GROMACS .gro file of C-alpha atoms in nm:
model
  289
    1MET     CA    1   0.298  -3.038   2.908
    2GLY     CA    2  -0.004  -2.913   2.724
    3GLY     CA    3  -0.053  -2.674   2.442
    4ALA     CA    4  -0.237  -2.367   2.328
    5ARG     CA    5  -0.534  -2.358   2.092
    6SER     CA    6  -0.632  -2.002   2.184
    7GLU     CA    7  -0.490  -1.687   2.346
    8ASP     CA    8  -0.658  -1.773   2.676
    9GLU     CA    9  -0.516  -2.123   2.674
   10LEU     CA   10  -0.168  -1.989   2.602
   11LYS     CA   11  -0.196  -1.751   2.895
   12GLU     CA   12  -0.304  -2.044   3.115
   13PHE     CA   13  -0.011  -2.253   2.989
   14LEU     CA   14   0.249  -1.981   3.060
   15LEU     CA   15   0.107  -1.904   3.402
   16ASN     CA   16   0.113  -2.267   3.514
   17MET     CA   17   0.450  -2.351   3.359
   18PHE     CA   18   0.636  -2.065   3.526
   19LYS     CA   19   0.467  -2.144   3.860
   20ASP     CA   20   0.618  -2.493   3.845
   21LYS     CA   21   0.903  -2.521   4.098
   22ARG     CA   22   1.083  -2.752   3.850
   23ILE     CA   23   1.096  -2.465   3.596
   24ILE     CA   24   1.164  -2.173   3.833
   25SER     CA   25   1.282  -2.272   4.183
   26SER     CA   26   1.268  -1.924   4.337
   27PRO     CA   27   0.968  -1.838   4.560
   28ILE     CA   28   0.915  -1.529   4.345
   29ARG     CA   29   0.800  -1.759   4.063
   30TYR     CA   30   0.438  -1.682   4.153
   31ILE     CA   31   0.495  -1.314   4.076
   32LEU     CA   32   0.709  -1.390   3.775
   33SER     CA   33   0.459  -1.634   3.630
   34PHE     CA   34   0.181  -1.371   3.651
   35LEU     CA   35   0.400  -1.105   3.487
   36ILE     CA   36   0.535  -1.335   3.213
   37ALA     CA   37   0.192  -1.478   3.128
   38ASN     CA   38   0.019  -1.142   3.112
   39LEU     CA   39   0.296  -0.958   2.930
   40ARG     CA   40   0.385  -1.226   2.674
   41TYR     CA   41   0.078  -1.426   2.579
   42LYS     CA   42  -0.060  -1.191   2.312
   43LYS     CA   43   0.280  -1.155   2.144
   44VAL     CA   44   0.354  -1.528   2.161
   45TRP     CA   45   0.006  -1.616   2.030
   46LYS     CA   46   0.087  -1.437   1.704
   47ASN     CA   47   0.354  -1.702   1.649
   48TYR     CA   48   0.110  -1.980   1.735
   49GLU     CA   49  -0.126  -1.848   1.475
   50LYS     CA   50   0.131  -1.937   1.209
   51ILE     CA   51   0.071  -2.306   1.286
   52GLY     CA   52  -0.301  -2.279   1.373
   53GLY     CA   53  -0.240  -2.348   1.742
   54SER     CA   54  -0.087  -2.655   1.898
   55ARG     CA   55  -0.166  -3.000   1.747
   56ILE     CA   56  -0.073  -3.180   2.068
   57TYR     CA   57  -0.435  -3.242   2.174
   58LYS     CA   58  -0.559  -3.393   1.851
   59ILE     CA   59  -0.253  -3.619   1.813
   60THR     CA   60  -0.268  -3.731   2.176
   61GLU     CA   61  -0.638  -3.811   2.148
   62ASN     CA   62  -0.567  -4.021   1.840
   63LEU     CA   63  -0.281  -4.196   2.018
   64CYS     CA   64  -0.509  -4.287   2.308
   65LYS     CA   65  -0.774  -4.426   2.072
   66LYS     CA   66  -0.515  -4.642   1.896
   67MET     CA   67  -0.370  -4.764   2.229
   68LYS     CA   68  -0.721  -4.861   2.340
   69GLN     CA   69  -0.733  -5.122   2.060
   70TYR     CA   70  -0.462  -5.321   2.242
   71THR     CA   71  -0.590  -5.311   2.600
   72ASP     CA   72  -0.898  -5.354   2.817
   73PHE     CA   73  -0.795  -5.055   3.028
   74ASP     CA   74  -0.929  -4.708   2.964
   75VAL     CA   75  -0.665  -4.496   2.794
   76VAL     CA   76  -0.698  -4.131   2.888
   77TYR     CA   77  -0.458  -3.837   2.893
   78ALA     CA   78  -0.390  -3.536   3.111
   79MET     CA   79  -0.181  -3.226   3.047
   80ARG     CA   80   0.054  -3.063   3.293
   81TYR     CA   81  -0.017  -2.693   3.232
   82THR     CA   82  -0.351  -2.687   3.045
   83LYS     CA   83  -0.677  -2.883   3.066
   84PRO     CA   84  -0.751  -3.166   3.108
   85TYR     CA   85  -0.570  -3.170   3.441
   86LEU     CA   86  -0.468  -3.494   3.613
   87LYS     CA   87  -0.648  -3.400   3.933
   88ASP     CA   88  -0.981  -3.386   3.743
   89ILE     CA   89  -0.933  -3.730   3.585
   90ILE     CA   90  -0.746  -3.963   3.814
   91HIS     CA   91  -1.005  -3.996   4.093
   92LYS     CA   92  -1.244  -4.173   3.857
   93TYR     CA   93  -1.022  -4.481   3.891
   94ASP     CA   94  -0.906  -4.723   4.161
   95GLU     CA   95  -0.600  -4.836   3.968
   96VAL     CA   96  -0.374  -4.635   3.739
   97ILE     CA   97  -0.076  -4.700   3.512
   98PHE     CA   98   0.097  -4.363   3.490
   99LEU     CA   99   0.291  -4.303   3.169
  100PRO     CA  100   0.478  -3.971   3.139
  101LEU     CA  101   0.523  -3.920   2.763
  102TYR     CA  102   0.890  -3.826   2.800
  103PRO     CA  103   1.147  -4.082   2.677
  104HIS     CA  104   1.419  -3.924   2.894
  105TYR     CA  105   1.441  -3.825   3.258
  106SER     CA  106   1.454  -3.463   3.360
  107PHE     CA  107   1.356  -3.264   3.668
  108THR     CA  108   1.161  -3.033   3.434
  109THR     CA  109   0.953  -3.300   3.263
  110TYR     CA  110   0.938  -3.649   3.411
  111GLU     CA  111   0.991  -3.538   3.772
  112SER     CA  112   0.743  -3.251   3.727
  113SER     CA  113   0.486  -3.505   3.610
  114LEU     CA  114   0.545  -3.710   3.928
  115ASP     CA  115   0.497  -3.389   4.131
  116ASP     CA  116   0.161  -3.350   3.958
  117LEU     CA  117   0.069  -3.709   4.042
  118LYS     CA  118   0.161  -3.662   4.409
  119SER     CA  119  -0.041  -3.343   4.431
  120THR     CA  120  -0.362  -3.530   4.343
  121ASN     CA  121  -0.344  -3.734   4.666
  122PHE     CA  122  -0.463  -4.036   4.471
  123LYS     CA  123  -0.524  -4.327   4.709
  124GLY     CA  124  -0.557  -4.609   4.456
  125LYS     CA  125  -0.301  -4.851   4.315
  126ILE     CA  126  -0.036  -4.690   4.092
  127LYS     CA  127   0.223  -4.825   3.852
  128ILE     CA  128   0.465  -4.565   3.713
  129ILE     CA  129   0.643  -4.625   3.384
  130LYS     CA  130   1.000  -4.505   3.382
  131PRO     CA  131   1.175  -4.322   3.092
  132PHE     CA  132   1.184  -4.561   2.798
  133PHE     CA  133   1.453  -4.434   2.562
  134LYS     CA  134   1.634  -4.770   2.571
  135GLU     CA  135   1.330  -4.968   2.449
  136LYS     CA  136   1.418  -5.153   2.130
  137LYS     CA  137   1.079  -5.122   1.961
  138PHE     CA  138   1.067  -4.749   2.031
  139ASN     CA  139   1.407  -4.703   1.873
  140GLU     CA  140   1.311  -4.916   1.573
  141ILE     CA  141   1.028  -4.672   1.510
  142ILE     CA  142   1.266  -4.375   1.530
  143LYS     CA  143   1.507  -4.548   1.290
  144GLU     CA  144   1.224  -4.617   1.045
  145ASN     CA  145   1.099  -4.256   1.062
  146ILE     CA  146   1.449  -4.123   0.995
  147LEU     CA  147   1.535  -4.352   0.705
  148LYS     CA  148   1.209  -4.304   0.515
  149GLU     CA  149   1.297  -3.935   0.473
  150VAL     CA  150   1.622  -3.987   0.278
  151ASP     CA  151   1.732  -4.199  -0.018
  152ASN     CA  152   2.104  -4.177   0.052
  153PRO     CA  153   2.198  -4.114   0.418
  154LYS     CA  154   2.560  -4.039   0.320
  155LYS     CA  155   2.444  -3.713   0.160
  156TRP     CA  156   2.284  -3.589   0.483
  157ASN     CA  157   2.402  -3.448   0.814
  158LEU     CA  158   2.169  -3.585   1.085
  159ILE     CA  159   2.117  -3.359   1.388
  160PHE     CA  160   1.935  -3.490   1.692
  161SER     CA  161   1.771  -3.177   1.834
  162ALA     CA  162   1.681  -3.197   2.202
  163HIS     CA  163   1.491  -2.943   2.411
  164GLY     CA  164   1.745  -2.753   2.617
  165ILE     CA  165   1.754  -2.710   2.995
  166PRO     CA  166   1.978  -2.488   3.210
  167GLN     CA  167   2.326  -2.631   3.274
  168LYS     CA  168   2.284  -2.568   3.648
  169LEU     CA  169   2.020  -2.845   3.660
  170ILE     CA  170   2.275  -3.098   3.540
  171LYS     CA  171   2.506  -2.990   3.819
  172LYS     CA  172   2.220  -3.054   4.062
  173GLY     CA  173   2.188  -3.412   3.944
  174ASP     CA  174   1.943  -3.398   3.651
  175LYS     CA  175   2.017  -3.704   3.429
  176TYR     CA  176   1.865  -3.549   3.114
  177TYR     CA  177   2.191  -3.484   2.926
  178GLU     CA  178   2.323  -3.827   3.020
  179ASN     CA  179   2.003  -3.990   2.893
  180ILE     CA  180   2.010  -3.796   2.565
  181VAL     CA  181   2.373  -3.890   2.496
  182GLN     CA  182   2.301  -4.258   2.578
  183HIS     CA  183   2.000  -4.253   2.351
  184ILE     CA  184   2.193  -4.112   2.053
  185SER     CA  185   2.466  -4.367   2.113
  186ILE     CA  186   2.206  -4.647   2.088
  187LEU     CA  187   2.056  -4.498   1.768
  188LYS     CA  188   2.398  -4.461   1.604
  189THR     CA  189   2.450  -4.837   1.628
  190MET     CA  190   2.115  -4.893   1.453
  191LEU     CA  191   2.151  -4.638   1.173
  192PRO     CA  192   2.350  -4.663   0.848
  193GLU     CA  193   2.634  -4.421   0.782
  194PHE     CA  194   2.528  -4.058   0.754
  195LYS     CA  195   2.763  -3.778   0.646
  196SER     CA  196   2.763  -3.682   1.015
  197ILE     CA  197   2.550  -3.742   1.323
  198ASN     CA  198   2.543  -3.474   1.590
  199LEU     CA  199   2.352  -3.343   1.891
  200ALA     CA  200   2.222  -2.988   1.944
  201PHE     CA  201   1.980  -2.815   2.180
  202GLN     CA  202   1.685  -2.585   2.107
  203SER     CA  203   1.425  -2.382   2.298
  204ARG     CA  204   1.631  -2.187   2.552
  205PHE     CA  205   1.523  -1.869   2.726
  206GLY     CA  206   1.659  -1.638   2.993
  207ILE     CA  207   2.019  -1.530   3.055
  208SER     CA  208   2.165  -1.841   3.220
  209LYS     CA  209   2.375  -2.095   3.032
  210TRP     CA  210   2.182  -2.383   2.880
  211LEU     CA  211   2.299  -2.716   2.739
  212GLN     CA  212   2.519  -2.674   2.433
  213PRO     CA  213   2.577  -2.675   2.142
  214TYR     CA  214   2.280  -2.455   2.055
  215LEU     CA  215   2.102  -2.562   1.738
  216ASN     CA  216   2.140  -2.222   1.572
  217GLU     CA  217   2.519  -2.242   1.618
  218GLU     CA  218   2.532  -2.601   1.493
  219LEU     CA  219   2.342  -2.515   1.174
  220LYS     CA  220   2.610  -2.265   1.074
  221LYS     CA  221   2.848  -2.552   1.001
  222TYR     CA  222   2.648  -2.689   0.706
  223LYS     CA  223   2.654  -2.428   0.433
  224ASN     CA  224   2.575  -2.587   0.093
  225GLU     CA  225   2.499  -2.920   0.267
  226ASN     CA  226   2.186  -3.116   0.353
  227VAL     CA  227   2.056  -3.124   0.711
  228LEU     CA  228   1.805  -3.371   0.861
  229ILE     CA  229   1.660  -3.280   1.202
  230TYR     CA  230   1.517  -3.538   1.441
  231PRO     CA  231   1.347  -3.393   1.754
  232ILE     CA  232   1.472  -3.659   1.991
  233SER     CA  233   1.320  -3.535   2.318
  234PHE     CA  234   0.962  -3.515   2.190
  235MET     CA  235   0.703  -3.791   2.145
  236ILE     CA  236   0.434  -3.572   1.986
  237ASP     CA  237   0.465  -3.278   1.750
  238ASN     CA  238   0.396  -2.946   1.919
  239SER     CA  239   0.495  -2.579   1.893
  240GLU     CA  240   0.864  -2.664   1.942
  241THR     CA  241   0.857  -2.885   1.632
  242ASP     CA  242   0.582  -2.724   1.419
  243LEU     CA  243   0.682  -2.364   1.486
  244GLU     CA  244   1.037  -2.361   1.614
  245LEU     CA  245   1.198  -2.633   1.405
  246ASN     CA  246   0.982  -2.624   1.094
  247ILE     CA  247   0.950  -2.244   1.058
  248GLU     CA  248   1.202  -2.048   1.267
  249TYR     CA  249   1.505  -2.278   1.230
  250ARG     CA  250   1.415  -2.342   0.867
  251HIS     CA  251   1.446  -1.967   0.812
  252LEU     CA  252   1.787  -1.971   0.981
  253ALA     CA  253   1.897  -2.267   0.770
  254LYS     CA  254   1.813  -2.076   0.456
  255ASN     CA  255   2.007  -1.773   0.577
  256PHE     CA  256   2.309  -1.997   0.657
  257GLY     CA  257   2.309  -2.129   0.299
  258ILE     CA  258   2.201  -2.484   0.385
  259ASN     CA  259   2.107  -2.666   0.067
  260GLU     CA  260   1.817  -2.877   0.194
  261TYR     CA  261   1.665  -2.877   0.542
  262LYS     CA  262   1.420  -3.143   0.660
  263VAL     CA  263   1.247  -3.195   0.996
  264ILE     CA  264   1.128  -3.549   1.079
  265SER     CA  265   0.796  -3.594   1.254
  266CYS     CA  266   0.777  -3.726   1.608
  267PRO     CA  267   0.636  -4.080   1.662
  268ASN     CA  268   0.297  -3.911   1.728
  269ASP     CA  269  -0.001  -4.148   1.693
  270ASP     CA  270   0.174  -4.409   1.479
  271GLU     CA  271   0.008  -4.748   1.515
  272LYS     CA  272   0.338  -4.910   1.611
  273ILE     CA  273   0.407  -4.658   1.889
  274ALA     CA  274   0.056  -4.706   2.022
  275LYS     CA  275   0.110  -5.081   2.046
  276SER     CA  276   0.457  -5.046   2.199
  277LEU     CA  277   0.332  -4.809   2.470
  278VAL     CA  278   0.060  -5.057   2.566
  279GLU     CA  279   0.326  -5.327   2.586
  280LEU     CA  280   0.524  -5.104   2.822
  281ALA     CA  281   0.214  -5.070   3.037
  282ASN     CA  282   0.159  -5.448   3.038
  283GLU     CA  283   0.520  -5.505   3.141
  284SER     CA  284   0.470  -5.261   3.429
  285CYS     CA  285   0.162  -5.454   3.544
  286ASN     CA  286   0.362  -5.776   3.545
  287SER     CA  287   0.659  -5.622   3.723
  288LYS     CA  288   0.696  -5.661   4.099
  289SER     CA  289   0.876  -5.327   4.136
   0.00000   0.00000   0.00000
């Protein structure tokens, strides 16, 4: 989606995000986006300052460099709501493999990325990589990242924390919740026995109902226990992991009397994830679909 390294970039991010029809479907989104961006960016930036701005750029750049080791193609990235924009990059090429860095399908993420691609009017050859949460190598990396954080899984409650979306989108056909549940089911078969394994949702805003259970409500169940958080819907650490999970929810966990609270890093620019993403791209090149 992009990230903010300055107040101005945060304002740009908020303006573009709330103009996206996949985020706000009403025609008044253009007015709302202007109001939200201008009224909120200074206040929100104070929170970003706690983490020194978003790390998403640096990590993504490193990921691209590592992917380049395994392919003759250029490996470049674009952001949805902040620079570099896809429209400014894609026309340098005649052929593109398009990889939305979202493991799961959602109108608000994967489909929004396809909207962005269509808006460029790119005339070259395109291969689009579909959501990849079922990929075995990807899930092996997640398993490894989870298990290296704990000595004895039976002493820990594992919570897969996913970014929330409004429930009304599911009723309109968004497969996000279904994908998340399927993904956790796959991971459960790969993991040893934890004290418990559960799903919760973070990052909601507005007054409508979002996917539940909410993470803050789920955390209340674990007084005097250990909680391990895995941000299942993210590929790269960003404000939702660095700020929300690692600072804000950590504060809540302390208030709820949780004994130990850990947040696992996203796959980020791990060498194994770089190689596996290139393999996905190669498979797409060889596919007839």
